[in-house]
Coordinates of N, CA and C in Angstrom, one line a residue:
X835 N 21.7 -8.5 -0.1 CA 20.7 -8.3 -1.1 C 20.0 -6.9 -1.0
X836 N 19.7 -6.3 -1.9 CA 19.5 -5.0 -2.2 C 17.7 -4.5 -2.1
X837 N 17.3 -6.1 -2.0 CA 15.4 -5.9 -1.8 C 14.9 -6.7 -1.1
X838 N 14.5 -6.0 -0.9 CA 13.2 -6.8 1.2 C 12.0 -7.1 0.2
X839 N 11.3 -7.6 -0.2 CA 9.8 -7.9 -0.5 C 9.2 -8.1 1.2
X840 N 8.0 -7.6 1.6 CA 6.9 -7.5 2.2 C 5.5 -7.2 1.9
X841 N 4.4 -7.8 2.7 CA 2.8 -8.2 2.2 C 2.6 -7.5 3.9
X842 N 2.4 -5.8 3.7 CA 2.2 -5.3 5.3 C 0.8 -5.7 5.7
X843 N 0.9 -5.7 6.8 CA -0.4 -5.7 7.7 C -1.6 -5.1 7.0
X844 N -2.2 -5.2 6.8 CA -3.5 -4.3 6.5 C -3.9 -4.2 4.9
X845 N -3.5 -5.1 4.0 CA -3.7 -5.3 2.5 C -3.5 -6.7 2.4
X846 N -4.3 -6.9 1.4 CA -4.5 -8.1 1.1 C -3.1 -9.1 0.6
X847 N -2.5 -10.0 0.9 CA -1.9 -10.6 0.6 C -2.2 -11.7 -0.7
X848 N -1.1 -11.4 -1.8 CA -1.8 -12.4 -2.6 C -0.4 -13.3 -2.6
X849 N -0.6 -14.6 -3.1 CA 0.0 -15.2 -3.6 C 1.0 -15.4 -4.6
X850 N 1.0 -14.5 -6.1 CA 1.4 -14.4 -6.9 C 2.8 -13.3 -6.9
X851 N 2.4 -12.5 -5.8 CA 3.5 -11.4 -5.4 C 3.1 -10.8 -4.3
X852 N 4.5 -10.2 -3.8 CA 4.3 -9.3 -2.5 C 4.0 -7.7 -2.6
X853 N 3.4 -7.1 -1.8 CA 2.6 -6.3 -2.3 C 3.7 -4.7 -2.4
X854 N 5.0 -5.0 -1.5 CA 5.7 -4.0 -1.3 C 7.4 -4.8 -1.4
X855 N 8.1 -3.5 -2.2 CA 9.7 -4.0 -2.2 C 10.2 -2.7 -1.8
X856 N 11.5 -3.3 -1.3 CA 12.3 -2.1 0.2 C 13.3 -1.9 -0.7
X857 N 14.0 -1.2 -1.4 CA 15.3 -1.2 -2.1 C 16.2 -0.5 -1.5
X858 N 17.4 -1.2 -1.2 CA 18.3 -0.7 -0.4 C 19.3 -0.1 -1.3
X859 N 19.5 -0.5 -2.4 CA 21.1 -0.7 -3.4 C 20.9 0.6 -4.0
X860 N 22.1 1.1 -4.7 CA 22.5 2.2 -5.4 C 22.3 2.2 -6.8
X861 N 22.4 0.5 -7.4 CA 22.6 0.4 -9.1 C 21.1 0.3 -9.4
X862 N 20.2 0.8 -10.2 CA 18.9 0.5 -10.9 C 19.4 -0.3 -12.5
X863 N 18.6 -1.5 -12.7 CA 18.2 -2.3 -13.8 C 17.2 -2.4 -14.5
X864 N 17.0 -1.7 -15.4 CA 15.8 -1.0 -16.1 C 15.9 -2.6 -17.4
X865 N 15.0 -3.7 -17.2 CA 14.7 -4.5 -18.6 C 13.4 -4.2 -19.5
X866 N 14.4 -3.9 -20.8 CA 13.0 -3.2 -21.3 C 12.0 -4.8 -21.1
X867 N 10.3 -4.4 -21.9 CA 9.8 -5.2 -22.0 C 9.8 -6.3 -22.8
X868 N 9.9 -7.7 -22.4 CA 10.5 -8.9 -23.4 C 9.2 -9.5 -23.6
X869 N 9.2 -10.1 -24.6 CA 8.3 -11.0 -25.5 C 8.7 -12.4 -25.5
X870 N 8.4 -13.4 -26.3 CA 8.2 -14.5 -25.9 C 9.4 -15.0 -27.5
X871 N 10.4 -14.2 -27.9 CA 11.2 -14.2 -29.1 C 12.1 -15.4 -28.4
X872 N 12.8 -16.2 -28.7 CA 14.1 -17.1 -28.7 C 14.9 -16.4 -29.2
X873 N 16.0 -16.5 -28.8 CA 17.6 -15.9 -29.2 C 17.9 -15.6 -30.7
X874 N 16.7 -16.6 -31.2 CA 17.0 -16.2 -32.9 C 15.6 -15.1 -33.4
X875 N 14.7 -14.7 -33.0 CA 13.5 -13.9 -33.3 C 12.2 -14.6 -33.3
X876 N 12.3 -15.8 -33.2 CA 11.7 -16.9 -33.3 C 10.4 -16.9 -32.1
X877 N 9.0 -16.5 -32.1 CA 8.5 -16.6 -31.2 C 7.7 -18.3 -30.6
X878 N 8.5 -18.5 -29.3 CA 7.8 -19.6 -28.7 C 6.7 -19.5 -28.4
X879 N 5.7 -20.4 -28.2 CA 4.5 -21.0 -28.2 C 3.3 -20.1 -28.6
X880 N 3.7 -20.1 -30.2 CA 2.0 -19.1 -30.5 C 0.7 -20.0 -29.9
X881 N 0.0 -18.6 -29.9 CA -1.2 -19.3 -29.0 C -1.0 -19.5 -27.8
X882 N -0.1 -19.9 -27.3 CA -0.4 -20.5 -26.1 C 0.7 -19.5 -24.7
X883 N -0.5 -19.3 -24.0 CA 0.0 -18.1 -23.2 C 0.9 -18.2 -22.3
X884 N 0.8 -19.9 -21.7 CA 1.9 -20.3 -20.5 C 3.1 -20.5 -21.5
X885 N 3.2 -21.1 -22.4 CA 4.4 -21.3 -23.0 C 5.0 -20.0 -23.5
X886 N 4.6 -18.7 -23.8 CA 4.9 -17.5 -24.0 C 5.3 -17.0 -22.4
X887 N 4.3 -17.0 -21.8 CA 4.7 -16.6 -20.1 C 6.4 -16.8 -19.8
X888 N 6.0 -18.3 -19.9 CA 7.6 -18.9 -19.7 C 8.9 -18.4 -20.2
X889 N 8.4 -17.8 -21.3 CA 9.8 -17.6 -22.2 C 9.9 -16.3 -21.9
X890 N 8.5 -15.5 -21.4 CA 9.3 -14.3 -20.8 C 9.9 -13.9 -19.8
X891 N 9.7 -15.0 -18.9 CA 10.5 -14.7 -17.7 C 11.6 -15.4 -17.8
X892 N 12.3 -16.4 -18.7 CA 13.3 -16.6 -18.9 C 14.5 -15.9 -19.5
X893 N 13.4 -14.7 -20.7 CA 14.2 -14.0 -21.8 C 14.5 -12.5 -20.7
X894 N 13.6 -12.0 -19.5 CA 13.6 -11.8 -18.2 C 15.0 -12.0 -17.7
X895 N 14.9 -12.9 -17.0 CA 16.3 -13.4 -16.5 C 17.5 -13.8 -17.1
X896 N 17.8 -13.6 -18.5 CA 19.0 -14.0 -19.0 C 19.2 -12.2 -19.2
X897 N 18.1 -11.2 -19.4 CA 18.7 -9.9 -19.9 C 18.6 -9.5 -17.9
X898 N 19.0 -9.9 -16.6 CA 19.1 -9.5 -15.8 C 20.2 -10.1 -15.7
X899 N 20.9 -11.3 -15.9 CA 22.5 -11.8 -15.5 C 22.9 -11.4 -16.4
X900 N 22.6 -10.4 -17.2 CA 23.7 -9.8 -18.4 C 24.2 -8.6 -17.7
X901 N 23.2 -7.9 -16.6 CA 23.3 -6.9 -15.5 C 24.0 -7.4 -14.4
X902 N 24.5 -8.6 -13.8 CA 24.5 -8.8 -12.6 C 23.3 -9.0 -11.6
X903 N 22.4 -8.9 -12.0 CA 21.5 -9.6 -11.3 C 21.2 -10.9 -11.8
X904 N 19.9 -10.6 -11.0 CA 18.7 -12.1 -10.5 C 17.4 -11.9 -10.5
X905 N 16.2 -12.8 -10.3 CA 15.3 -12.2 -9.4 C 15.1 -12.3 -8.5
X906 N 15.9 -12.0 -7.7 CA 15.9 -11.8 -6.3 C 16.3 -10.4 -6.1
X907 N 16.9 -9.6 -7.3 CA 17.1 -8.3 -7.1 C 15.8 -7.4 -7.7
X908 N 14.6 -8.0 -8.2 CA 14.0 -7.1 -9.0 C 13.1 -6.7 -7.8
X909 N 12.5 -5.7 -7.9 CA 11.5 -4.7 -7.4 C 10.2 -4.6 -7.9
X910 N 9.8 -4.3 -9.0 CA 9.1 -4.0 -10.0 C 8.9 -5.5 -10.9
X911 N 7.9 -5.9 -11.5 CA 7.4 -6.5 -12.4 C 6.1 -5.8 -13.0
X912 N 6.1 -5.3 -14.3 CA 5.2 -5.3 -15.4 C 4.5 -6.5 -16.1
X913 N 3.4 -7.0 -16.0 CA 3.2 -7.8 -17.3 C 2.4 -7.3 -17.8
X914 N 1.9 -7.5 -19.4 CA 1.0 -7.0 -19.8 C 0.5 -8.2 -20.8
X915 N -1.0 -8.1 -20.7 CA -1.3 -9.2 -21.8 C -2.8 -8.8 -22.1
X916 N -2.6 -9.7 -24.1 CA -3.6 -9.1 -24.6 C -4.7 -9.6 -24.3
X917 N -5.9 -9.1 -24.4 CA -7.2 -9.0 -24.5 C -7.3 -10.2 -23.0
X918 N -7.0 -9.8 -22.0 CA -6.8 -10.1 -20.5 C -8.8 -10.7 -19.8
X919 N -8.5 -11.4 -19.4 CA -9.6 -11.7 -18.7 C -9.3 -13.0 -17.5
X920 N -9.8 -12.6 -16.3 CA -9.5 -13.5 -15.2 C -9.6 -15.1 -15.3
X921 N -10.5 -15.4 -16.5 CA -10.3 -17.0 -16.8 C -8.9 -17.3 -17.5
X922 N -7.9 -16.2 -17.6 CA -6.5 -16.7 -18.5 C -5.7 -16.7 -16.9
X923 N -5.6 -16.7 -15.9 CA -4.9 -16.6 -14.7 C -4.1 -17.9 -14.7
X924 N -5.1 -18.8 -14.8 CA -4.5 -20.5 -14.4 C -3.6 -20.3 -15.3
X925 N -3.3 -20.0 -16.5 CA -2.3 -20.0 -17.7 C -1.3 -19.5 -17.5
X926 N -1.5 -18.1 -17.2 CA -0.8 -16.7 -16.7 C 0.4 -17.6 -15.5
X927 N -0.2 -18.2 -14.2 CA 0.3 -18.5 -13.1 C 1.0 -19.9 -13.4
X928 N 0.8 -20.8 -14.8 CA 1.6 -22.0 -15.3 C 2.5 -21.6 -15.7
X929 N 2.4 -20.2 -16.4 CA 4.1 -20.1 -17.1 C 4.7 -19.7 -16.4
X930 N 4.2 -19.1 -15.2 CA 5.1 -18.5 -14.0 C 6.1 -19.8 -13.4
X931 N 5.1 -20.8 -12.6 CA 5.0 -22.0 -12.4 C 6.3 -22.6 -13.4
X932 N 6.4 -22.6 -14.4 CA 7.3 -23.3 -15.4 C 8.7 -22.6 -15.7
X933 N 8.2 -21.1 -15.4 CA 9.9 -20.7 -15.4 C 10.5 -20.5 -14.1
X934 N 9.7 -20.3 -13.5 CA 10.2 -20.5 -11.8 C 11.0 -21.6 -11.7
X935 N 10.5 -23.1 -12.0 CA 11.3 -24.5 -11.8 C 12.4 -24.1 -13.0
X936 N 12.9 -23.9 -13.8 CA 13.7 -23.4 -14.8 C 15.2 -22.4 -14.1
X937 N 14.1 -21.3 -13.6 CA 15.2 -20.7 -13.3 C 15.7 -20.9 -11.8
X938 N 15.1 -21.7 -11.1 CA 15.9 -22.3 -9.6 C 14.7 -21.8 -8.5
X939 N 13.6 -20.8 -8.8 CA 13.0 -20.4 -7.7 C 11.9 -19.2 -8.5
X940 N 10.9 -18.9 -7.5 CA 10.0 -17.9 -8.0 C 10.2 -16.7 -8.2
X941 N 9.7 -15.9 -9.2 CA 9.7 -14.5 -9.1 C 8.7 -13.8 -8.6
X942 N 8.6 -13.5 -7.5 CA 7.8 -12.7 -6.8 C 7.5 -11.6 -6.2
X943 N 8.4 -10.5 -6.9 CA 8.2 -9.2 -6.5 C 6.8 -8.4 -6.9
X944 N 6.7 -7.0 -6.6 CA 5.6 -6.4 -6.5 C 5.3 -6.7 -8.1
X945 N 3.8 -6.6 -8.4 CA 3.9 -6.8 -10.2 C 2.4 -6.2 -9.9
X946 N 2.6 -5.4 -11.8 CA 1.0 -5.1 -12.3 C 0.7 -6.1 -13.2
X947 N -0.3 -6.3 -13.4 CA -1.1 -6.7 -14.5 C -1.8 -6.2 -15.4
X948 N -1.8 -5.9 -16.4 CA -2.3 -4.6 -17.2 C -2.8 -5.8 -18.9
X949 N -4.1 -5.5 -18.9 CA -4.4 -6.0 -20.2 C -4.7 -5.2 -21.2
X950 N -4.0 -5.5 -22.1 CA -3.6 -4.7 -23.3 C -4.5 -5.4 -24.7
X951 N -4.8 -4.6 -26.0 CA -5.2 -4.3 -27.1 C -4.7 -5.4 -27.7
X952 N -3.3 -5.3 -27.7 CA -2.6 -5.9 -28.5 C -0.6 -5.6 -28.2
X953 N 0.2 -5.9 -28.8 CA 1.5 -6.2 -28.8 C 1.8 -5.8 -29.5
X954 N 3.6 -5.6 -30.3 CA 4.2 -5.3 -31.6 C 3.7 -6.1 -32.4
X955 N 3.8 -7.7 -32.3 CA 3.7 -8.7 -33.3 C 2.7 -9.2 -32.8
X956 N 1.4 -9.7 -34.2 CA 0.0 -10.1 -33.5 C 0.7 -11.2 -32.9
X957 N 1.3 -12.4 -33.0 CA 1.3 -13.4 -32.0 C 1.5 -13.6 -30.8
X958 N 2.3 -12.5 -30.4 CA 2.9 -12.5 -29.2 C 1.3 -11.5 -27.7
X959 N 1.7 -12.3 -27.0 CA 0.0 -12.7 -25.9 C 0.4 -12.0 -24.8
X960 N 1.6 -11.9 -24.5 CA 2.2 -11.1 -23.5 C 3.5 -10.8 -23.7
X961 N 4.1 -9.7 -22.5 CA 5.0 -8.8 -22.7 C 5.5 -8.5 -21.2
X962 N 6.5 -8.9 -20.5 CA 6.8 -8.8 -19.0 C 8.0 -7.8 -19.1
X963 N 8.1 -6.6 -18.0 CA 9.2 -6.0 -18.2 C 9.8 -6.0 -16.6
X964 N 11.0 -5.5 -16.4 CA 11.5 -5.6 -14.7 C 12.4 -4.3 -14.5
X965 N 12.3 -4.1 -13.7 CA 12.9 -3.0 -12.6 C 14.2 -3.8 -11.6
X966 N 15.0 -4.1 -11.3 CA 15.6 -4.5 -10.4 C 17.0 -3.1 -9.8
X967 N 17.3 -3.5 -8.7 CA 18.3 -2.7 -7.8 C 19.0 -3.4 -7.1
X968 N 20.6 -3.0 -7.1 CA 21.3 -4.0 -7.3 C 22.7 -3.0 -5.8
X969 N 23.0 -4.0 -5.0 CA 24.0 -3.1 -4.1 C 25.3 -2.6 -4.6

């Protein structure tokens, strides 16, 4: 495997992700940032943030086995979501929760959180993008 995730000594460790990734591999996986569209344009769960969550780390993970990866190769996580406030977390950490059990295990590489304006399409609530490195 091409990435060490580590939470060093002396920073806070959070739960959600580790605070550093070691990348050993040569191949970089650049996913642009995915929305919460279904295979036909179709966006899942308006309104509702975990059920958008979900579908991004799913639409996430099917544009990283199109690469040869996983997430277990990614390094990097982006999410970005609109009009952000710490009471959307429990939501934020359900869709995680929901595509984690989906895709066989958690995604837990280093990640920002960045609250945003707005999106392309008003419905869409969040936007996750990935970085992975690959041997």
């Amino acid at each position: 495997m091409a990435i060490t995730l580590i939470n060093p000594a002396g920073l806070v460790e959070v739960d959600a992700y580790h605070q550093v990734a070691i990348a050993g591999g040569s191949k970089l996986v650049f996913v642009a940032g995915q929305v919460s569209w279904d295979a036909d344009g179709v966006t899942v769960g308006p309104g509702d943030l975990a059920a958008q969550v979900e579908q991004c780390y799913l639409n996430v993970g099917t544009a990283l086995a199109a690469a040869g990866a996983s997430f277990e190769d990614v390094a990097k996580l982006n999410v970005h979501v609109v009009d952000w406030t710490p009471d959307k977390m429990p939501l934020l950490m359900e869709g995680i929760t929901r595509a984690a059990a989906r895709l066989g295990g958690a995604p837990v590489p280093p990640a920002t959180l960045l609250g945003v304006a707005a999106l392309d399409v008003p419905e869409h609530l969040v936007e996750i993008e990935a970085t992975a490195v690959l041997d």
